[in-house]
Coordinates of C-alpha atoms in Angstrom, one line a residue:
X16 CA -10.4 16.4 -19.1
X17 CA -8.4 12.8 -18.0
X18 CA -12.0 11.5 -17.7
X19 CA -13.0 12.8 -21.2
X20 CA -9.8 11.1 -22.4
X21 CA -10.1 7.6 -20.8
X22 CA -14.1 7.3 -21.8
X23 CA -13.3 8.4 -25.3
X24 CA -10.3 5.4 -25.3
X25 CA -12.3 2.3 -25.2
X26 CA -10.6 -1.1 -26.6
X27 CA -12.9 -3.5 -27.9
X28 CA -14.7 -5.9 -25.8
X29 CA -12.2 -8.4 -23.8
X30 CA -13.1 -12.2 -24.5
X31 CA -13.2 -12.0 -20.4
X32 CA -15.4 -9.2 -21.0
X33 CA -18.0 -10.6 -24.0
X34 CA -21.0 -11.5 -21.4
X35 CA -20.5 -8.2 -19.2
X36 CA -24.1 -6.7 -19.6
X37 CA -24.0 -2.9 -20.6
X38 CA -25.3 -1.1 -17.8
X39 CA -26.9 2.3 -17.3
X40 CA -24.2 4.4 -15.2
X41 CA -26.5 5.3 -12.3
X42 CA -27.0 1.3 -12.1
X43 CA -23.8 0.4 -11.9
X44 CA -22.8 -1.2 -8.8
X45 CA -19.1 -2.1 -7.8
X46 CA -18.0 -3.8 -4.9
X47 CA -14.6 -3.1 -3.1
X48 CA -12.7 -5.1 -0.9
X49 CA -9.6 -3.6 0.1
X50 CA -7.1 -5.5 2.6
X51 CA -6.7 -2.6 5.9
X52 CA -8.8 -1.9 8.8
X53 CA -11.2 1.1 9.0
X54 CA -8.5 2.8 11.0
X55 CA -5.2 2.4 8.2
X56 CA -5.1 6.0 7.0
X57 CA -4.0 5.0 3.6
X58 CA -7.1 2.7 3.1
X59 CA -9.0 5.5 4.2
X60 CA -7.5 7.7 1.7
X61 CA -7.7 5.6 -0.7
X62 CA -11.4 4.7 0.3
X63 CA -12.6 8.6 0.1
X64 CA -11.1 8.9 -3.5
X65 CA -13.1 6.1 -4.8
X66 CA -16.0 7.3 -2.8
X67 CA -15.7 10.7 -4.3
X68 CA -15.3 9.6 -7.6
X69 CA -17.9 6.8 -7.3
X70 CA -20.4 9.8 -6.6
X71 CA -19.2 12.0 -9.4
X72 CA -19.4 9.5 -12.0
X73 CA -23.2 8.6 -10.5
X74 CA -22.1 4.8 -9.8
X75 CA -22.9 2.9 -6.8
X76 CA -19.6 1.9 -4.5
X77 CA -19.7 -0.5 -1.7
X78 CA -16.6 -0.8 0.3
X79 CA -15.2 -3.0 2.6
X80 CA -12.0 -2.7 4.7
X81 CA -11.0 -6.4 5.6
X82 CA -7.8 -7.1 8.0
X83 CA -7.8 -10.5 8.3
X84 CA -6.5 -12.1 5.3
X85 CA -9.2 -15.4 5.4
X86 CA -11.7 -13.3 6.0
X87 CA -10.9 -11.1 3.1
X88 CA -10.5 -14.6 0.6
X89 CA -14.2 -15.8 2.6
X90 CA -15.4 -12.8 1.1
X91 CA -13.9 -12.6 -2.2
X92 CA -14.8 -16.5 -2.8
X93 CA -18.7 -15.6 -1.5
X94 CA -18.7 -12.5 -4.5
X95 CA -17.9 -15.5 -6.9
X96 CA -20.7 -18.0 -5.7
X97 CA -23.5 -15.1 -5.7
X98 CA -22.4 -14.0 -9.0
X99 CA -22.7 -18.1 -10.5
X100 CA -26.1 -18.8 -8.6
X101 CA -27.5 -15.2 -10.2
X102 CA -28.4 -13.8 -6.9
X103 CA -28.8 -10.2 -6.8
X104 CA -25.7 -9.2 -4.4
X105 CA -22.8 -10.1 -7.1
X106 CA -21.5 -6.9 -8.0
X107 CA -21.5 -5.3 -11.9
X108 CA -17.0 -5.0 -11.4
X109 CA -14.5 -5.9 -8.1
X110 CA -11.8 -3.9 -7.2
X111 CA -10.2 -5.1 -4.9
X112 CA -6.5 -5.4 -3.5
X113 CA -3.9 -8.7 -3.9
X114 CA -1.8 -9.2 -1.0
X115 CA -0.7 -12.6 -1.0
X116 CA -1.4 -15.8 -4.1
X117 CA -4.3 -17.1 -2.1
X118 CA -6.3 -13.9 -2.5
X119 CA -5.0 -14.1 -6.1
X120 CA -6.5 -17.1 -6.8
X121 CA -9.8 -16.1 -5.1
X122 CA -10.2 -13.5 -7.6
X123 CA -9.2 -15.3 -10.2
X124 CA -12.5 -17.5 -10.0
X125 CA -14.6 -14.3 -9.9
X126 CA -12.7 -12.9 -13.1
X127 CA -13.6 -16.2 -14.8
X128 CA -17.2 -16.2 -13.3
X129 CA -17.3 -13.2 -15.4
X130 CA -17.5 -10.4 -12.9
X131 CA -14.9 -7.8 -14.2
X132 CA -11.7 -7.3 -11.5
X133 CA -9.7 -3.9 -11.5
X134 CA -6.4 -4.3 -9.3
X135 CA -5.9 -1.5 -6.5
X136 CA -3.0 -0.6 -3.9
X137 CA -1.2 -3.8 -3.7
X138 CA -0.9 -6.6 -5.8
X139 CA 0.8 -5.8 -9.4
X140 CA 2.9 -8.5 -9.8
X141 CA 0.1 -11.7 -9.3
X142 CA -2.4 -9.3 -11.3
X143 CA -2.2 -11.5 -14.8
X144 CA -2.5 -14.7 -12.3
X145 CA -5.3 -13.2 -10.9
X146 CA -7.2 -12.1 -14.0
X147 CA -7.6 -8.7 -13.7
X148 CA -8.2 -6.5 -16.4
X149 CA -6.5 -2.9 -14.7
X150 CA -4.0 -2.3 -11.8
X151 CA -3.5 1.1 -9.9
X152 CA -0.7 0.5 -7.4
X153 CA 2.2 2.2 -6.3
X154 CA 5.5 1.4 -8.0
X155 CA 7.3 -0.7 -5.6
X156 CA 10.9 -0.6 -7.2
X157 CA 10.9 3.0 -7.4
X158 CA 10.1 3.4 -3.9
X159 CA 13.0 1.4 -3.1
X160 CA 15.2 3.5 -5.2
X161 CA 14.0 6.6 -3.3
X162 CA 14.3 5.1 -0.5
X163 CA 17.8 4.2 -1.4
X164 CA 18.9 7.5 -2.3
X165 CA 17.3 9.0 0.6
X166 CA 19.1 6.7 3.7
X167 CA 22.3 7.2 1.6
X168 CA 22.6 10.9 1.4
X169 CA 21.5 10.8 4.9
X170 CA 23.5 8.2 7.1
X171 CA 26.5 8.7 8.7
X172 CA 28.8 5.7 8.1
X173 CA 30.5 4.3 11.2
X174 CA 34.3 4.8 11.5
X175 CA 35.5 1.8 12.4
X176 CA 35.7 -0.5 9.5
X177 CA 34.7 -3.5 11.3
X178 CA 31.1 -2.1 11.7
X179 CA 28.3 -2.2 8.9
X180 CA 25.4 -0.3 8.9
X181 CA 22.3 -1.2 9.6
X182 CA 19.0 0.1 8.3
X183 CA 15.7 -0.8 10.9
X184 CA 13.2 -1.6 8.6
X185 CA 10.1 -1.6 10.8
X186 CA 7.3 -4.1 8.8
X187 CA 4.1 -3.7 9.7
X188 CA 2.6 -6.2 6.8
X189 CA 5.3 -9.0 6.4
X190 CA 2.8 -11.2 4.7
X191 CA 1.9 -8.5 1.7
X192 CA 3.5 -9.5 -1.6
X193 CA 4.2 -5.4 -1.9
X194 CA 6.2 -5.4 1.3
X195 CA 8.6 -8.4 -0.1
X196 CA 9.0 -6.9 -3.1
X197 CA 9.8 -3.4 -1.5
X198 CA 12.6 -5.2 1.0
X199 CA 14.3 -6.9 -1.7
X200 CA 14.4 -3.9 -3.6
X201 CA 15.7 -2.3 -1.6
X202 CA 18.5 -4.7 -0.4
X203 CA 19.5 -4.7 -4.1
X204 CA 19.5 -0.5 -4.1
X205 CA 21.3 0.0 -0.6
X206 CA 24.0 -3.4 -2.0
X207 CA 26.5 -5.2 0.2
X208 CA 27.7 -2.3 2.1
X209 CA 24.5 -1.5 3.9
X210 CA 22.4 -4.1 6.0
X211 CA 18.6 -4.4 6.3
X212 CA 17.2 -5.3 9.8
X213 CA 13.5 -6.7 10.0
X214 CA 11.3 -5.7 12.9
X215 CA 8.1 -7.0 12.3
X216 CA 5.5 -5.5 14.7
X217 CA 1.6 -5.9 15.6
X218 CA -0.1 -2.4 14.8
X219 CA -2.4 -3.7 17.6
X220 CA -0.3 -2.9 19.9
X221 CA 1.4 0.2 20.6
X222 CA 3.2 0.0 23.6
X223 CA 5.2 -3.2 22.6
X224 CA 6.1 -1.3 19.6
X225 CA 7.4 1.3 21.8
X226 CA 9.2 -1.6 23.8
X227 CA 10.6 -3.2 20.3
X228 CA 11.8 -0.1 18.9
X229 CA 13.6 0.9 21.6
X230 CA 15.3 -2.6 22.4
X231 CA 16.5 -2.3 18.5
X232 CA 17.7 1.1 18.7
X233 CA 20.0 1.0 22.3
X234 CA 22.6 -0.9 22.8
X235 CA 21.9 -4.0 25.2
X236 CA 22.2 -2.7 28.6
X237 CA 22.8 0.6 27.5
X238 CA 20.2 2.9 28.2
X239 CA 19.8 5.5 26.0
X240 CA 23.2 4.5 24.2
X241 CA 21.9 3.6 20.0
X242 CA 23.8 1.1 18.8
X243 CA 26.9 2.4 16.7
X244 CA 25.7 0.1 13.6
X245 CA 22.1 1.9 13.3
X246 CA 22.3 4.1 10.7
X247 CA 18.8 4.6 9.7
X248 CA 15.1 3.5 10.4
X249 CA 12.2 2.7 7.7
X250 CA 8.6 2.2 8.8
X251 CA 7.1 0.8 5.9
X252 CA 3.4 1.9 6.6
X253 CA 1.7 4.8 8.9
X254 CA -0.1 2.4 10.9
X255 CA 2.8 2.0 13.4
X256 CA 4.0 5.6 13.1
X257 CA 2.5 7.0 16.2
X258 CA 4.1 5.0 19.0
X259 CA 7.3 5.4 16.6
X260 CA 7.5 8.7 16.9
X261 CA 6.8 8.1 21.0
X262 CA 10.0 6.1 20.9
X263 CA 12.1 8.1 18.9
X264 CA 11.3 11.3 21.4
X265 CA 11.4 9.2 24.6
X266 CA 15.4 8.0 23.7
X267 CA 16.2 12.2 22.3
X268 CA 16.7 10.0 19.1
X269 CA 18.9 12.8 16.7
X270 CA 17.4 13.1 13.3
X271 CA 20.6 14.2 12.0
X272 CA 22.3 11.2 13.3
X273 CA 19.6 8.4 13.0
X274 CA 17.3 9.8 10.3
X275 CA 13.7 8.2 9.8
X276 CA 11.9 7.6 6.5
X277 CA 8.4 6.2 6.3
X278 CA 6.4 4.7 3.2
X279 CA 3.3 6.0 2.1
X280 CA 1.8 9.8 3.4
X281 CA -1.2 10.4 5.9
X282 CA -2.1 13.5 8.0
X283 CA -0.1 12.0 10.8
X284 CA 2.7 11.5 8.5
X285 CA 3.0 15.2 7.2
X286 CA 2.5 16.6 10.4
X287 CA 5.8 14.4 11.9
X288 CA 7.6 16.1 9.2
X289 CA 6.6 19.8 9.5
X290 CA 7.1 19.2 13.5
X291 CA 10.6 17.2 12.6
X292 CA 9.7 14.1 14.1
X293 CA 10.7 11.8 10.9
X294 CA 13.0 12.5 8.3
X295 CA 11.2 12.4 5.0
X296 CA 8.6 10.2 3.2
X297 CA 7.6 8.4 0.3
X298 CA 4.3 9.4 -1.2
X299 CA 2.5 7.1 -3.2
X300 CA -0.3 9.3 -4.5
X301 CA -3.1 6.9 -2.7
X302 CA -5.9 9.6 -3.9
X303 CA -5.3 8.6 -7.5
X304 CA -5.2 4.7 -7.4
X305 CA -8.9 4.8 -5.2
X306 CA -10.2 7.6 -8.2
X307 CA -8.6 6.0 -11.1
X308 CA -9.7 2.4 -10.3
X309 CA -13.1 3.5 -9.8
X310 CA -13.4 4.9 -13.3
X311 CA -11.9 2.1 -14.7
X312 CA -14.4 -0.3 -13.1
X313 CA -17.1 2.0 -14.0
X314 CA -16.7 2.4 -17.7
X315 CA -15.8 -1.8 -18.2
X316 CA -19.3 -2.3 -16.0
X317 CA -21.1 -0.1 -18.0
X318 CA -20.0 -0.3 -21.5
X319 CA -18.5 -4.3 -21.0
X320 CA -15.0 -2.6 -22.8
X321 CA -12.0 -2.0 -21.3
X322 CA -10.1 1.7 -21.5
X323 CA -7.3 2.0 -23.8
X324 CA -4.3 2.6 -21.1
X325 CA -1.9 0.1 -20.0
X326 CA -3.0 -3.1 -17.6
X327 CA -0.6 -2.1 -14.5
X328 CA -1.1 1.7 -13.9
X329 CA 1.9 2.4 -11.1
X330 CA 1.4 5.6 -9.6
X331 CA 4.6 7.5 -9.1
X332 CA 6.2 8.0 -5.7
X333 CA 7.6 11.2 -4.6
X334 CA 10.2 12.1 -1.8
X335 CA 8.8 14.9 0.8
X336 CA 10.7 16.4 3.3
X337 CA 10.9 19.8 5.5

């Protein structure tokens, strides 16, 4: 039925649209570039979506998982050369994510060499910069909001009046426009009275997470003693949640004191919450930004409209906990 309904919905042709050939579905191809590595369980999740849908709409979906960020813009920029020398390998529609403005710019020259762009994951706010026609992302203010609500009906505030809490906010993208705009979103939400800490780690390696986490959590020369300003820790992916959880169980961290909150949901993820391991989550319904921006880049390749829905799609977070 929400198929039916967004395939009925067409707008009239885009002027960035007018030379977009009308396709058959079956030869439809779109081309995805999504910044993660084959291992980031919410690429992966949002990968399978799109693949599912990709299939059940009879469209052909190429996908590519790209870490490094120069590689990804290499990549982007190569689409927009094959597409302007007519070679055979430019894609029928891009989706593809927008981490920082220099993969916004990228895919603003294959928007205006006509290949049509639908926005994924990350990226809302440089979409119109980057000419894309549709976004499905999560909403990044709400999920500082939550997140907000969450670490204040949870933290205990220190007695001693001298001593501010402290939330660990545990980065594991620093450089992603989505993870700026989710810090100082929340710094607005938590206000004067309650401090972020950054910890900025290298997914690539575990055991100096481990290391990190615990160095932020004790108190120096401590062992085993957390630091009376902690009040709560945020990982703001899954990728390092695994050698958090190592940490968090190798100091006897208290849940009820020190409670943990991760972004985005995974396996890994709900099974730390039904085995108590972290607090709560944030769910950002990754299974309907790969589905849904498949659909939209399968209709505007095939039929050269766009669907009547609004240009940023934010998928709605939700809170889950045990």
């Amino acid at each position: 039925m929400f198929l039916s309904l967004i395939t009925l919905g067409l707008a009239s042709a885009l002027p960035s649209l007018e030379n977009v050939a009308c396709l058959r579905r079956q030869d439809v191809r779109i081309q995805a570039i999504v910044q993660g590595s084959i291992n980031d369980p919410i690429v992966e999740q949002i990968r399978r979506s799109a693949d599912q849908m990709a299939r059940g709409m009879k469209v052909q979906l190429e996908w590519e998982s790209i870490a490094d960020l120069a590689i990804m813009e290499s990549r982007i920029e190569q689409i927009k050369n094959h597409k302007i020398a007519n070679k055979p390998e430019a894609p029928d529609a891009l989706i593809v994510s927008i981490p920082s403005q220099e993969i916004a710019a990228a895919v603003k020259q294959v928007a205006d060499a006509e290949i049509p762009v639908i926005g994924v994951n990350s990226g809302a706010s440089l979409m119109k910069e980057a000419g894309i026609i549709n976004m499905v992302a999560p909403d990044n203010k709400l999920i500082a909001e939550l997140l907000a609500q969450q670490i204040k009906k949870r933290i205990q505030i220190p007695q001693s009046s001298s001593i501010i809490p402290k939330v660990l906010l545990v980065e594991e993208e620093p450089q992603n426009v989505d993870s700026e705009i989710r810090r100082q979103s929340l710094e607005i939400e938590l206000g004067s009275e309650i401090q972020i800490e950054r910890l900025i780690v290298d997914v690539a390696s575990p055991d100096r997470i481990i290391a990190d986490l615990k160095e932020k959590i004790q108190r120096p020369e401590q062992d085993g003693i957390v630091r009376p300003e902690l009040a709560a820790i945020v990982l703001s992916g899954n990728k390092a949640l695994e050698p958090a959880i190592r940490a968090i169980q190798e100091l006897e961290l208290d849940l009820a004191q020190i409670p943990v909150g991760v972004i985005d949901s995974s396996a890994i993820a709900y099974d730390a919450i039904e085995n108590e391991q972290i607090s709560f989550l944030i769910a950002n319904q990754q299974y309907l930004q790969g589905s849904l921006s498949t659909i939209i880049a399968a209709i505007v390749a095939s039929t050269g409209k766009a669907p009547i829905m609004p240009e940023a799609m934010l998928t709605e977070p939700k809170v889950i906990d045990k």
